[in-house]
Tab-separated table of C-alpha atoms and ligand atoms in Angstrom:
chain	number	residue	atom	x	y	z
A	1	MET	CA	0.000	0.000	0.000
A	2	THR	CA	1.518	3.290	-1.143
A	3	ILE	CA	1.718	6.239	1.259
A	4	PRO	CA	0.612	9.337	-0.712
A	5	TRP	CA	2.375	12.711	-0.313
A	6	ALA	CA	-1.014	14.386	0.218
A	7	ASN	CA	-4.487	12.972	0.858
A	8	PRO	CA	-7.408	15.432	0.754
A	9	GLN	CA	-9.915	12.564	0.910
A	10	ALA	CA	-8.628	11.722	4.398
A	11	ALA	CA	-9.901	15.141	5.548
A	12	TYR	CA	-13.387	14.233	4.333
A	13	VAL	CA	-13.266	10.916	6.177
A	14	ALA	CA	-11.985	12.625	9.349
A	15	TYR	CA	-14.812	15.182	9.462
A	16	GLN	CA	-17.475	13.324	7.447
A	17	VAL	CA	-20.408	13.809	9.825
A	18	GLU	CA	-19.914	17.579	10.064
A	19	ILE	CA	-19.198	17.914	6.337
A	20	ASP	CA	-22.267	15.940	5.295
A	21	ALA	CA	-24.443	18.045	7.626
A	22	ALA	CA	-23.004	21.280	6.171
A	23	LEU	CA	-23.633	20.066	2.617
A	24	ARG	CA	-27.253	19.226	3.375
A	25	ARG	CA	-27.769	22.551	5.135
A	26	VAL	CA	-26.630	24.503	2.070
A	27	LEU	CA	-28.414	22.330	-0.481
A	28	GLN	CA	-31.681	22.712	1.416
A	29	SER	CA	-31.252	26.465	1.925
A	30	GLY	CA	-31.844	27.406	-1.709
A	31	CYS	CA	-29.018	29.959	-1.553
A	32	TYR	CA	-25.879	28.888	-3.384
A	33	ILE	CA	-23.824	32.005	-4.133
A	34	LEU	CA	-22.687	34.784	-1.730
A	35	GLY	CA	-25.099	34.063	1.107
A	36	PRO	CA	-24.927	33.517	4.870
A	37	GLU	CA	-22.236	30.797	4.725
A	38	VAL	CA	-19.787	33.002	2.833
A	39	GLU	CA	-20.528	35.900	5.165
A	40	ALA	CA	-20.003	33.745	8.265
A	41	PHE	CA	-16.842	32.181	6.864
A	42	GLU	CA	-15.417	35.607	6.029
A	43	ALA	CA	-15.981	36.802	9.593
A	44	GLU	CA	-14.560	33.600	11.101
A	45	PHE	CA	-11.507	33.543	8.835
A	46	ALA	CA	-10.734	37.248	9.390
A	47	ALA	CA	-10.939	36.641	13.164
A	48	TYR	CA	-8.691	33.569	12.885
A	49	CYS	CA	-6.062	35.523	10.957
A	50	GLY	CA	-6.390	38.597	13.149
A	51	ALA	CA	-7.369	40.771	10.170
A	52	ALA	CA	-10.072	43.459	9.989
A	53	ALA	CA	-11.887	41.779	7.114
A	54	ALA	CA	-11.833	38.897	4.651
A	55	ALA	CA	-13.400	38.454	1.229
A	56	GLY	CA	-14.100	34.978	-0.156
A	57	VAL	CA	-13.116	34.612	-3.821
A	58	GLY	CA	-12.858	31.983	-6.544
A	59	SER	CA	-9.298	30.685	-6.027
A	60	GLY	CA	-5.871	31.576	-4.673
A	61	THR	CA	-4.818	32.872	-8.082
A	62	GLU	CA	-7.879	35.116	-8.101
A	63	ALA	CA	-7.167	36.286	-4.541
A	64	LEU	CA	-3.798	37.610	-5.771
A	65	HIS	CA	-5.291	39.043	-8.976
A	66	LEU	CA	-8.092	40.818	-7.070
A	67	ALA	CA	-5.728	42.120	-4.373
A	68	LEU	CA	-3.379	43.618	-6.964
A	69	ALA	CA	-6.318	45.116	-8.875
A	70	ALA	CA	-7.786	46.556	-5.647
A	71	LEU	CA	-4.427	48.234	-5.036
A	72	GLY	CA	-4.719	49.859	-8.461
A	73	ILE	CA	-1.876	47.904	-10.051
A	74	GLY	CA	-2.080	47.541	-13.814
A	75	PRO	CA	-0.326	47.987	-17.160
A	76	GLY	CA	3.038	49.760	-16.937
A	77	ASP	CA	3.590	48.634	-13.344
A	78	GLU	CA	6.112	46.091	-12.091
A	79	VAL	CA	5.624	43.624	-9.245
A	80	VAL	CA	8.597	41.857	-7.668
A	81	THR	CA	8.229	38.243	-6.561
A	82	VAL	CA	10.131	34.956	-6.488
A	83	ALA	CA	10.532	32.327	-9.224
A	84	HIS	CA	10.551	29.599	-6.572
A	85	THR	CA	6.759	29.451	-6.217
A	86	ALA	CA	3.604	28.102	-7.808
A	87	VAL	CA	3.189	29.588	-11.271
A	88	ALA	CA	-0.072	31.118	-9.972
A	89	THR	CA	1.813	33.882	-8.148
A	90	VAL	CA	3.275	35.089	-11.426
A	91	SER	CA	0.187	34.550	-13.589
A	92	ALA	CA	-1.842	36.709	-11.155
A	93	ILE	CA	0.563	39.613	-11.752
A	94	GLU	CA	0.105	39.295	-15.500
A	95	MET	CA	-3.691	38.981	-15.143
A	96	CYS	CA	-3.816	42.601	-14.024
A	97	GLY	CA	-1.531	43.688	-16.862
A	98	ALA	CA	1.568	44.301	-14.734
A	99	ARG	CA	5.054	42.920	-15.379
A	100	PRO	CA	6.506	40.298	-12.999
A	101	VAL	CA	10.120	40.832	-11.920
A	102	LEU	CA	11.465	37.536	-10.611
A	103	VAL	CA	14.176	37.419	-7.951
A	104	ASP	CA	16.026	34.791	-5.939
A	105	VAL	CA	15.235	33.239	-2.542
A	106	ASP	CA	17.142	32.924	0.701
A	107	PRO	CA	18.968	29.561	0.896
A	108	ALA	CA	17.818	28.819	4.477
A	109	SER	CA	14.114	29.750	4.404
A	110	TYR	CA	13.568	29.230	0.627
A	111	THR	CA	11.565	32.483	0.674
A	112	LEU	CA	12.109	35.950	-0.849
A	113	ASP	CA	15.627	37.269	-0.240
A	114	PRO	CA	15.276	40.904	0.966
A	115	GLN	CA	18.599	41.845	-0.731
A	116	ALA	CA	17.327	40.470	-4.027
A	117	LEU	CA	14.113	42.452	-3.557
A	118	ARG	CA	16.113	45.654	-3.164
A	119	ALA	CA	18.034	44.875	-6.370
A	120	GLY	CA	14.818	44.125	-8.276
A	121	ILE	CA	13.162	47.475	-7.590
A	122	THR	CA	12.888	50.059	-10.396
A	123	PRO	CA	10.946	53.336	-10.667
A	124	ARG	CA	8.019	51.288	-12.043
A	125	THR	CA	7.797	48.911	-9.065
A	126	ARG	CA	4.417	49.137	-7.330
A	127	ALA	CA	4.312	46.013	-5.174
A	128	VAL	CA	6.172	42.988	-3.857
A	129	ILE	CA	4.680	39.535	-3.288
A	130	PRO	CA	6.545	37.557	-0.624
A	131	VAL	CA	5.475	33.897	-0.769
A	132	HIS	CA	5.230	32.084	2.565
A	133	LEU	CA	6.458	28.848	1.041
A	134	TYR	CA	5.849	25.293	2.317
A	135	GLY	CA	4.119	26.693	5.439
A	136	GLN	CA	6.831	29.056	6.597
A	137	ALA	CA	6.705	32.860	6.626
A	138	ALA	CA	9.145	34.888	4.565
A	139	ASP	CA	11.336	37.211	6.646
A	140	LEU	CA	8.804	40.047	6.661
A	141	ASP	CA	10.601	42.736	8.718
A	142	PRO	CA	13.337	43.528	6.178
A	143	ILE	CA	10.844	43.118	3.310
A	144	LEU	CA	8.399	45.582	4.926
A	145	ASP	CA	11.290	47.925	5.587
A	146	VAL	CA	12.340	47.987	1.910
A	147	ALA	CA	8.702	48.343	0.829
A	148	ARG	CA	8.042	51.284	3.163
A	149	ARG	CA	11.173	53.120	2.050
A	150	GLN	CA	10.235	52.625	-1.609
A	151	GLY	CA	6.522	53.311	-1.117
A	152	ILE	CA	5.433	49.997	-2.627
A	153	ALA	CA	2.635	47.683	-1.486
A	154	VAL	CA	3.185	44.290	0.156
A	155	VAL	CA	0.867	41.493	-0.994
A	156	GLU	CA	1.458	38.332	1.010
A	157	ASP	CA	0.985	35.027	-0.842
A	158	CYS	CA	-0.299	32.878	2.044
A	159	ALA	CA	-1.595	30.019	-0.125
A	160	GLN	CA	0.691	27.523	1.652
A	161	ALA	CA	0.694	29.084	5.110
A	162	HIS	CA	-2.773	29.225	6.748
A	163	GLY	CA	-2.069	29.842	10.430
A	164	ALA	CA	1.709	30.268	10.156
A	165	THR	CA	3.079	33.066	12.308
A	166	TYR	CA	5.791	35.686	12.029
A	167	ARG	CA	6.946	37.168	15.333
A	168	GLY	CA	3.823	35.809	17.012
A	169	ARG	CA	1.299	37.232	14.559
A	170	ARG	CA	-0.368	35.327	11.718
A	171	VAL	CA	0.717	35.786	8.121
A	172	GLY	CA	-1.631	37.822	5.958
A	173	THR	CA	-1.815	40.638	8.510
A	174	TRP	CA	1.666	42.108	7.997
A	175	GLY	CA	1.447	43.488	4.486
A	176	ASP	CA	-1.288	45.581	2.887
A	177	VAL	CA	-3.149	42.410	2.035
A	178	GLY	CA	-2.931	38.616	2.452
A	179	CYS	CA	-4.035	36.121	-0.208
A	180	PHE	CA	-5.092	32.544	0.515
A	181	SER	CA	-5.949	29.506	-1.603
A	182	PHE	CA	-8.325	26.777	-0.461
A	183	TYR	CA	-7.248	24.243	-3.096
A	184	PRO	CA	-8.085	20.825	-1.571
A	185	THR	CA	-4.529	19.894	-0.533
A	186	LYS	CA	-3.751	23.214	1.221
A	187	ASN	CA	-3.673	23.364	5.038
A	188	LEU	CA	-7.187	24.812	4.886
A	189	GLY	CA	-8.674	23.069	1.866
A	190	ALA	CA	-12.104	23.182	0.271
A	191	PHE	CA	-13.597	20.352	-1.802
A	192	GLY	CA	-13.219	22.348	-4.993
A	193	ASP	CA	-11.679	25.740	-5.757
A	194	GLY	CA	-11.738	28.713	-3.410
A	195	GLY	CA	-9.662	31.557	-2.044
A	196	ALA	CA	-9.751	34.570	0.242
A	197	VAL	CA	-8.244	38.011	0.565
A	198	VAL	CA	-7.697	39.316	4.096
A	199	SER	CA	-6.671	42.799	5.105
A	200	CYS	CA	-6.288	45.032	8.112
A	201	ASP	CA	-7.638	47.766	5.832
A	202	ALA	CA	-11.409	47.168	5.703
A	203	ALA	CA	-11.785	49.534	2.727
A	204	LEU	CA	-9.345	47.446	0.669
A	205	ALA	CA	-11.274	44.260	1.479
A	206	GLU	CA	-14.478	46.070	0.459
A	207	ARG	CA	-12.877	46.957	-2.903
A	208	VAL	CA	-12.080	43.261	-3.413
A	209	ARG	CA	-15.748	42.459	-2.622
A	210	LEU	CA	-16.844	44.865	-5.351
A	211	LEU	CA	-14.354	43.569	-7.916
A	212	ARG	CA	-15.279	39.911	-7.326
A	213	GLN	CA	-18.851	40.535	-8.495
A	214	TYR	CA	-18.956	42.975	-11.428
A	215	GLY	CA	-18.311	45.991	-9.238
A	216	TRP	CA	-21.791	45.700	-7.739
A	217	ARG	CA	-22.503	47.585	-4.552
A	218	GLU	CA	-26.157	47.132	-5.417
A	219	ARG	CA	-27.312	44.368	-7.717
A	220	TYR	CA	-27.089	45.210	-11.449
A	221	THR	CA	-25.285	48.503	-10.809
A	222	SER	CA	-21.553	48.340	-11.524
A	223	SER	CA	-19.954	51.152	-9.550
A	224	ILE	CA	-16.523	50.003	-10.755
A	225	ALA	CA	-15.521	47.549	-13.487
A	226	GLY	CA	-15.201	44.099	-11.933
A	227	TRP	CA	-15.690	40.497	-12.966
A	228	ASN	CA	-16.862	37.216	-11.426
A	229	SER	CA	-14.659	35.488	-8.879
A	230	ARG	CA	-16.943	34.353	-6.098
A	231	LEU	CA	-16.650	31.749	-3.363
A	232	ASP	CA	-19.770	29.583	-3.379
A	233	GLU	CA	-21.948	28.700	-0.395
A	234	LEU	CA	-21.106	24.985	-0.462
A	235	GLN	CA	-17.351	25.600	-0.311
A	236	ALA	CA	-17.795	28.264	2.387
A	237	ALA	CA	-19.849	25.879	4.550
A	238	LEU	CA	-17.225	23.128	4.162
A	239	LEU	CA	-14.429	25.602	4.895
A	240	ARG	CA	-16.190	26.600	8.135
A	241	VAL	CA	-16.053	22.956	9.230
A	242	ARG	CA	-12.378	22.697	8.371
A	243	LEU	CA	-11.444	26.087	9.846
A	244	ALA	CA	-12.753	24.908	13.227
A	245	HIS	CA	-10.162	22.093	13.071
A	246	LEU	CA	-7.285	24.038	11.483
A	247	GLU	CA	-5.313	24.571	14.691
A	248	GLU	CA	-5.520	20.884	15.541
A	249	ASP	CA	-4.607	19.892	11.961
A	250	ASN	CA	-1.613	22.258	11.916
A	251	ALA	CA	-0.484	20.865	15.295
A	252	ARG	CA	-0.611	17.369	13.749
A	253	ARG	CA	1.534	18.545	10.841
A	254	ARG	CA	4.038	20.037	13.292
A	255	ARG	CA	4.170	16.789	15.281
A	256	LEU	CA	4.825	14.801	12.098
A	257	ALA	CA	7.587	17.264	11.141
A	258	GLY	CA	9.104	16.715	14.596
A	259	LEU	CA	8.972	12.968	14.041
A	260	TYR	CA	10.645	13.292	10.617
A	261	GLY	CA	13.255	15.667	12.066
A	262	GLY	CA	14.137	13.219	14.845
A	263	ARG	CA	14.342	10.145	12.612
A	264	LEU	CA	16.142	11.811	9.706
A	265	ALA	CA	18.774	13.761	11.678
A	266	GLY	CA	22.233	12.755	10.486
A	267	GLY	CA	20.656	10.872	7.562
A	268	PRO	CA	21.172	11.196	3.818
A	269	VAL	CA	19.009	14.297	3.195
A	270	ALA	CA	19.119	17.954	4.254
A	271	LEU	CA	16.168	18.859	6.469
A	272	PRO	CA	13.942	21.960	6.311
A	273	ALA	CA	14.904	24.753	8.718
A	274	GLU	CA	12.299	26.316	10.973
A	275	MET	CA	13.381	29.949	11.075
A	276	PRO	CA	13.551	31.458	14.591
A	277	TYR	CA	11.131	34.265	13.669
A	278	GLY	CA	7.962	32.214	13.376
A	279	GLU	CA	5.951	29.032	13.519
A	280	HIS	CA	6.082	26.764	10.464
A	281	VAL	CA	2.827	24.961	9.613
A	282	TYR	CA	4.408	22.393	7.264
A	283	HIS	CA	2.108	22.577	4.291
A	284	LEU	CA	4.919	20.504	2.775
A	285	TYR	CA	7.875	18.726	4.352
A	286	VAL	CA	10.649	19.348	1.841
A	287	VAL	CA	14.041	17.666	2.103
A	288	ARG	CA	17.022	18.093	-0.203
A	289	SER	CA	19.385	15.655	-1.862
A	290	ALA	CA	21.941	15.967	-4.655
A	291	TRP	CA	20.569	12.581	-5.801
A	292	ARG	CA	16.943	13.654	-5.671
A	293	ASP	CA	15.679	11.752	-8.732
A	294	GLU	CA	17.326	8.529	-7.540
A	295	LEU	CA	15.879	9.072	-4.055
A	296	GLN	CA	12.415	9.632	-5.491
A	297	ARG	CA	12.595	6.374	-7.473
A	298	PHE	CA	14.031	4.540	-4.455
A	299	LEU	CA	11.132	5.690	-2.276
A	300	ALA	CA	8.522	4.926	-4.940
A	301	ALA	CA	9.833	1.346	-5.095
A	302	ARG	CA	9.251	1.139	-1.317
A	303	GLY	CA	5.668	2.416	-1.455
A	304	VAL	CA	6.368	6.058	-0.599
A	305	GLN	CA	4.962	8.651	-2.981
A	306	THR	CA	6.742	12.022	-3.038
A	307	GLY	CA	6.231	15.336	-4.828
A	308	ILE	CA	8.468	18.087	-6.207
A	309	HIS	CA	7.401	21.669	-5.478
A	310	TYR	CA	8.408	22.781	-8.001
A	311	PRO	CA	10.536	20.954	-10.579
A	312	VAL	CA	10.915	23.898	-12.991
A	313	PRO	CA	11.189	27.429	-11.547
A	314	VAL	CA	8.843	29.950	-13.113
A	315	HIS	CA	11.607	31.870	-14.945
A	316	LEU	CA	12.636	28.669	-16.771
A	317	GLN	CA	9.093	27.689	-17.801
A	318	PRO	CA	8.521	27.931	-21.577
A	319	ALA	CA	5.714	30.468	-21.084
A	320	TYR	CA	7.899	32.843	-19.077
A	321	SER	CA	11.238	32.796	-20.931
A	322	ARG	CA	10.046	36.096	-22.474
A	323	LEU	CA	10.548	37.754	-19.061
A	324	GLY	CA	14.237	37.795	-19.947
A	325	CYS	CA	15.493	35.916	-16.896
A	326	GLY	CA	17.332	32.882	-18.291
A	327	PRO	CA	19.210	29.874	-16.871
A	328	GLY	CA	21.792	30.876	-14.256
A	329	ALA	CA	19.978	34.110	-13.352
A	330	LEU	CA	18.593	32.795	-10.034
A	331	PRO	CA	21.190	30.319	-8.700
A	332	VAL	CA	19.595	29.492	-5.325
A	333	THR	CA	16.208	28.867	-6.940
A	334	GLU	CA	17.729	26.707	-9.685
A	335	ARG	CA	19.724	24.600	-7.237
A	336	LEU	CA	16.642	24.078	-5.048
A	337	ALA	CA	14.574	22.956	-8.038
A	338	ALA	CA	17.144	20.220	-8.715
A	339	GLU	CA	17.371	18.968	-5.105
A	340	ILE	CA	13.992	19.319	-3.386
A	341	LEU	CA	11.662	16.455	-2.560
A	342	SER	CA	8.345	16.681	-0.669
A	343	LEU	CA	7.791	13.744	1.694
A	344	PRO	CA	4.255	12.645	2.639
A	345	MET	CA	2.669	15.296	4.885
A	346	PHE	CA	-1.010	15.687	5.811
A	347	PRO	CA	-2.743	15.773	9.203
A	348	GLU	CA	-4.205	12.269	8.913
A	349	LEU	CA	-0.825	10.647	8.127
A	350	SER	CA	-0.231	8.182	10.971
A	351	ALA	CA	2.941	8.234	13.051
A	352	ASP	CA	3.518	4.626	11.921
A	353	ASP	CA	3.395	5.587	8.256
A	354	ALA	CA	5.618	8.626	8.845
A	355	GLY	CA	8.041	6.247	10.587
A	356	ARG	CA	7.962	3.963	7.526
A	357	VAL	CA	8.728	6.946	5.298
A	358	ALA	CA	11.652	8.025	7.485
A	359	ALA	CA	13.034	4.462	7.611
A	360	ALA	CA	12.881	4.222	3.820
A	361	VAL	CA	14.725	7.552	3.434
A	362	CYS	CA	17.435	6.387	5.862
A	363	GLU	CA	17.979	3.216	3.809
A	364	PHE	CA	19.025	5.429	0.871
A	365	ALA	CA	22.774	5.783	1.109
B	401	LIG	C1	-1.773	27.005	-4.508
B	401	LIG	C2	-1.021	28.243	-4.676
B	401	LIG	C3	-1.533	29.373	-5.356
B	401	LIG	C4	-2.770	29.321	-6.194
B	401	LIG	O1	-3.909	28.919	-5.614
B	401	LIG	P1	-5.122	28.320	-6.495
B	401	LIG	O2	-6.232	28.243	-5.512
B	401	LIG	O3	-4.699	26.973	-6.995
B	401	LIG	O4	-5.403	29.274	-7.593
B	401	LIG	C5	-0.811	30.548	-5.334
B	401	LIG	N1	0.372	30.633	-4.704
B	401	LIG	C6	0.922	29.573	-4.077
B	401	LIG	C7	2.244	29.730	-3.400
B	401	LIG	C8	0.250	28.342	-4.059
B	401	LIG	O5	0.819	27.293	-3.438
């Protein structure tokens, strides 16, 4: 029996009674789009993050797109972010007509290098998107410092970091705006697509609410030009169930990471570092090896499925070669892409199975 690297179905099984009740409640209500479930989820998620307001939207990509649009970013503007991320971070920048400027990451945290940010800023720069990768916050203090000096906005990509903290406060509340994805495998996952924008600036969140539904303040009257990127009632109801268990699920992920850390210390792979500035929520448990492909095959032969997040950095993807950032431009990112391997990590993974995974890794010499 293969141990998967992620298992969203296990979350359904774990909370089946509550999830089935929520589904029935929405189906019987007759209200399926932007109703009481979305409103309640927005309030509960904003409170969880410690933000003034949240707006439920169609996906994580759309959360970034809407946040940038709400900040007034568009054609002629540049937005700095990393190439070591999901392609969604970069496609969201282009969706609002701005130009992505891709920079390198810090070799310890794998997140935006503040020095590289400084070097990537031009007179056209309007925003920076730090990505809180694998469940760990980027080093926000120096990033916020650069942004304040330059007068640019900070849009946090929190798609992999629901509940992670930086200096004791949750991610998404440090910058101008925080963007979340509820893709099923994320720490807070829906059973379909979904996303949210949170902000400590209630007016900014309100602008996102207008943009996500044709700019309507009142039905059929577009006060600004928006589009359709709504969270639906079913997903919101299911997210409310899962949000109530997020702390416990993140604690399980942290315990599994502790187990991996103990069993793999001194072994054949480099382990992820938990930076001293915050609490990692281990969306992914990513190890490194110079023999990554061999290790992946070795583990597969022993019933351990692994992932690679991500095998080709954004600047080396065929679609983005036009950004003019070729091979060799981002050495830390490129080295990571060749060495990283995501071991199985999800709250329902048993300690026994995690032990099997660790034993298999240690057999690789
Ligand atoms: C998942 C993810 C996104 C995109 O979210 P979707 O809901 O799939 O659109 C954006 N950024 C990062 C870092 C992600 O991991």
